[in-house]
CSV table of C-alpha atoms in Angstrom, one decimal:
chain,number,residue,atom,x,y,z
W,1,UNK,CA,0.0,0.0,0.0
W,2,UNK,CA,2.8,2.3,0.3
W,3,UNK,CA,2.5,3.1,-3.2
W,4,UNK,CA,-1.0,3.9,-2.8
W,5,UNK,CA,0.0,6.5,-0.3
W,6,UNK,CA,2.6,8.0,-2.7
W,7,UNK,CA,0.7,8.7,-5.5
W,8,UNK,CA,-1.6,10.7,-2.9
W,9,UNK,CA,1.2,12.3,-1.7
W,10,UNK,CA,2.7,13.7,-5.3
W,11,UNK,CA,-0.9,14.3,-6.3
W,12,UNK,CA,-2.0,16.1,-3.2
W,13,UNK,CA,1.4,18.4,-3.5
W,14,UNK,CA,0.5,18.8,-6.6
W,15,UNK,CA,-2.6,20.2,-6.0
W,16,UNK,CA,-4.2,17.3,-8.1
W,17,UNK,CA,-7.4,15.2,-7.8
W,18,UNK,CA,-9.6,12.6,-9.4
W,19,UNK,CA,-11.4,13.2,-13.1
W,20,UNK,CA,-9.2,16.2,-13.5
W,21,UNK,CA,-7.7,16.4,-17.2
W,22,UNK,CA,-4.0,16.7,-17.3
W,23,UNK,CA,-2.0,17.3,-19.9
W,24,UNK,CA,2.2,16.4,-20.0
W,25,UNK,CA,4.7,18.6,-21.9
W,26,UNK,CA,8.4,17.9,-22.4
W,27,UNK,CA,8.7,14.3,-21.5
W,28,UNK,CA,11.9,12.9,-21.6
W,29,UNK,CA,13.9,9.2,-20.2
W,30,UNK,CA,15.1,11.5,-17.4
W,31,UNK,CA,11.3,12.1,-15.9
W,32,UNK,CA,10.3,10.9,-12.8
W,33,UNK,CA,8.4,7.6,-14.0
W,34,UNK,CA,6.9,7.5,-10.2
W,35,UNK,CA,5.2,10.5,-10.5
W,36,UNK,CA,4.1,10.6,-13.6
W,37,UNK,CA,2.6,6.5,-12.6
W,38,UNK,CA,0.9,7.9,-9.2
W,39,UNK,CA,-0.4,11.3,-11.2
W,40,UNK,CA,-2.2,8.4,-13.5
W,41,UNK,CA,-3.5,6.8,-10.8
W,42,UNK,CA,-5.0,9.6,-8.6
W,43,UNK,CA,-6.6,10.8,-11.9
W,44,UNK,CA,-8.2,7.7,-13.0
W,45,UNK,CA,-6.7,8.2,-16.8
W,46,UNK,CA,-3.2,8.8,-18.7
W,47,UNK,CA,-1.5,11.7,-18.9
W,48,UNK,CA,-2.4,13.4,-22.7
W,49,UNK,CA,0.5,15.0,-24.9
W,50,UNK,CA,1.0,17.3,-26.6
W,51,UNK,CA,-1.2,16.5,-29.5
W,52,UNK,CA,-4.5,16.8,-27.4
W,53,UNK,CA,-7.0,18.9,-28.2
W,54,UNK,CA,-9.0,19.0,-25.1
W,55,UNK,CA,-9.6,21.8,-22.2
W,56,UNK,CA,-6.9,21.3,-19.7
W,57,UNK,CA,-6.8,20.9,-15.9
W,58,UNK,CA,-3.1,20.8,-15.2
W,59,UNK,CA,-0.1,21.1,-17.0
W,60,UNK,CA,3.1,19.2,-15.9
W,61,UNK,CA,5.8,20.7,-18.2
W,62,UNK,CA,8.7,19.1,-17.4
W,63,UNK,CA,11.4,21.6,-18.3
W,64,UNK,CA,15.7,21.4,-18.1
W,65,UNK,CA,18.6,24.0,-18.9
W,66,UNK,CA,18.8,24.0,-22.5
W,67,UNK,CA,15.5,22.8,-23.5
W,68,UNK,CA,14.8,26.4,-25.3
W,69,UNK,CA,12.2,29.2,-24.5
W,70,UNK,CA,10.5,29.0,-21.1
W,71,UNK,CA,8.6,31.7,-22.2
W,72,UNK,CA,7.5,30.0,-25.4
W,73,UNK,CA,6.7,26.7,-23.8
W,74,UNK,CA,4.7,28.8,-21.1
W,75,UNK,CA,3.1,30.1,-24.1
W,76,UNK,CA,2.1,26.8,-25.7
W,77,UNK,CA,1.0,25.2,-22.2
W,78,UNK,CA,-1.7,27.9,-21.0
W,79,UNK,CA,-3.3,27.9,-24.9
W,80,UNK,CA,-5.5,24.5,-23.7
W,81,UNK,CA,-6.1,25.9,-20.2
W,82,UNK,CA,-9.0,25.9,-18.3
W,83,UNK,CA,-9.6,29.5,-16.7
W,84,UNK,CA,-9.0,27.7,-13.5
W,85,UNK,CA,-6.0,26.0,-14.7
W,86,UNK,CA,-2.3,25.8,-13.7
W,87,UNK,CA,0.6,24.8,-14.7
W,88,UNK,CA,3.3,22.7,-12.6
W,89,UNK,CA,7.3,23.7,-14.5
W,90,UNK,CA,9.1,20.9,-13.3
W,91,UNK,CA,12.8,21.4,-12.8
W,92,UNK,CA,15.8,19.2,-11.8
W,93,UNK,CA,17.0,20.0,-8.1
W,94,UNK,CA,19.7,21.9,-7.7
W,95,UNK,CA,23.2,19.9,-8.8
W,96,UNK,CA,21.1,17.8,-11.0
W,97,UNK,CA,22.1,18.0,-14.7
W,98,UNK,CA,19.3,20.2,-16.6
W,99,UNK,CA,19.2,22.3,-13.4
W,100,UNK,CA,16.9,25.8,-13.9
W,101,UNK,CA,17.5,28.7,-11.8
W,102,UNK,CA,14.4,29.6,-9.7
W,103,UNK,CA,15.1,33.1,-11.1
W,104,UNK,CA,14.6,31.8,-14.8
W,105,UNK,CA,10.9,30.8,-14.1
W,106,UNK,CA,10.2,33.7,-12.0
W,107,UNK,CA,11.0,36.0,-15.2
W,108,UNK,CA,9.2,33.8,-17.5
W,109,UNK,CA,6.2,33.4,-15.8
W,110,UNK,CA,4.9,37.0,-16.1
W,111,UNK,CA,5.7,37.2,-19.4
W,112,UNK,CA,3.8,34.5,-20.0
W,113,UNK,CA,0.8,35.9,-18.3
W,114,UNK,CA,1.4,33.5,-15.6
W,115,UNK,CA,1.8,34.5,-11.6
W,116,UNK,CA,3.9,32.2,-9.7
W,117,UNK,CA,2.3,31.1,-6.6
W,118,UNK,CA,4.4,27.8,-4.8
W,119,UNK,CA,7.0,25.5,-5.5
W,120,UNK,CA,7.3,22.1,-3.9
W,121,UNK,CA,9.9,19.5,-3.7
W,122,UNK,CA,8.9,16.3,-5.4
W,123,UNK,CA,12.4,13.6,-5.7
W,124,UNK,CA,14.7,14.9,-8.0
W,125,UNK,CA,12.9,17.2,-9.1
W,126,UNK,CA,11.1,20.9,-8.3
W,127,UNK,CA,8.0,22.1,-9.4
W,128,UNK,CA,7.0,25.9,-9.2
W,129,UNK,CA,3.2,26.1,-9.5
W,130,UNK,CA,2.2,29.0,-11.9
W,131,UNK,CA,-1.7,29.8,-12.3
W,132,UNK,CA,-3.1,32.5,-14.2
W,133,UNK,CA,-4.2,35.9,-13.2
W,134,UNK,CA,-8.0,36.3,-12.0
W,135,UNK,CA,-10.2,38.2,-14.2
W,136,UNK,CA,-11.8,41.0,-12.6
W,137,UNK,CA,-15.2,40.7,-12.0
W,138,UNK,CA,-17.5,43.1,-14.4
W,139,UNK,CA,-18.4,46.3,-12.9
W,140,UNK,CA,-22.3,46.7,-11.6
W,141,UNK,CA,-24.3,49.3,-12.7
């Protein structure tokens, strides 16, 4: 059972729960095959690429030094989005090869239109949780 109690873990960290629709970007053989299983689990369904065409929940965008544009990527992730949707950039810790300054993500994110609100540790990896802004309600008249 203790892998029951993982995949709860990861997903509750992650801010994730049954039925919700979420999408992976940037998959490579260096991902964390653990999380990406327990995700898949807590959800009920797989993780959909790139190619998917449907509203999205979450986003898990795993993301390394070197992979290109944050920004861009950022850009191509919230296009599916939900208007309650967020994004998880997932980063290698700190040492790890592929390592991403926490300052890189912070930049990108507003130009992105994205606000970054908390990062967690999750193995070898970090994620920095980046939702976007609220719309303001209509004003009454």
């Amino acid at each position: 059972m203790v892998a029951a109690a993982d995949a709860q873990n990861f997903a509750q960290q992650l801010g994730i729960s049954h039925g919700m629709v979420v999408q992976e970007l940037g998959w490579d053989d260096d991902t964390d095959d653990d999380l990406r299983a327990d995700v898949e689990e807590v959800i009920g369904d797989e993780l959909l690429d790139e190619d998917s065409d449907e509203v999205i929940d979450v986003v898990l965008l795993w993301w390394r030094d070197g992979d290109g544009d944050l920004v861009d990527a950022l850009m191509d992730a919230i296009g599916p989005l939900s208007d309650e949707g967020f994004v998880w950039v997932l980063t290698p810790k700190t040492g790890k090869p592929g390592h991403v300054e926490p300052s890189e993500i912070a930049e990108s994110a507003p130009t992105a239109g994205l606000t970054q609100t908390s990062a967690v540790k999750l193995g070898a990896w970090t994620g920095s949780r980046l939702v976007q802004p609220k719309a303001r309600a209509p004003k009454q008249r």
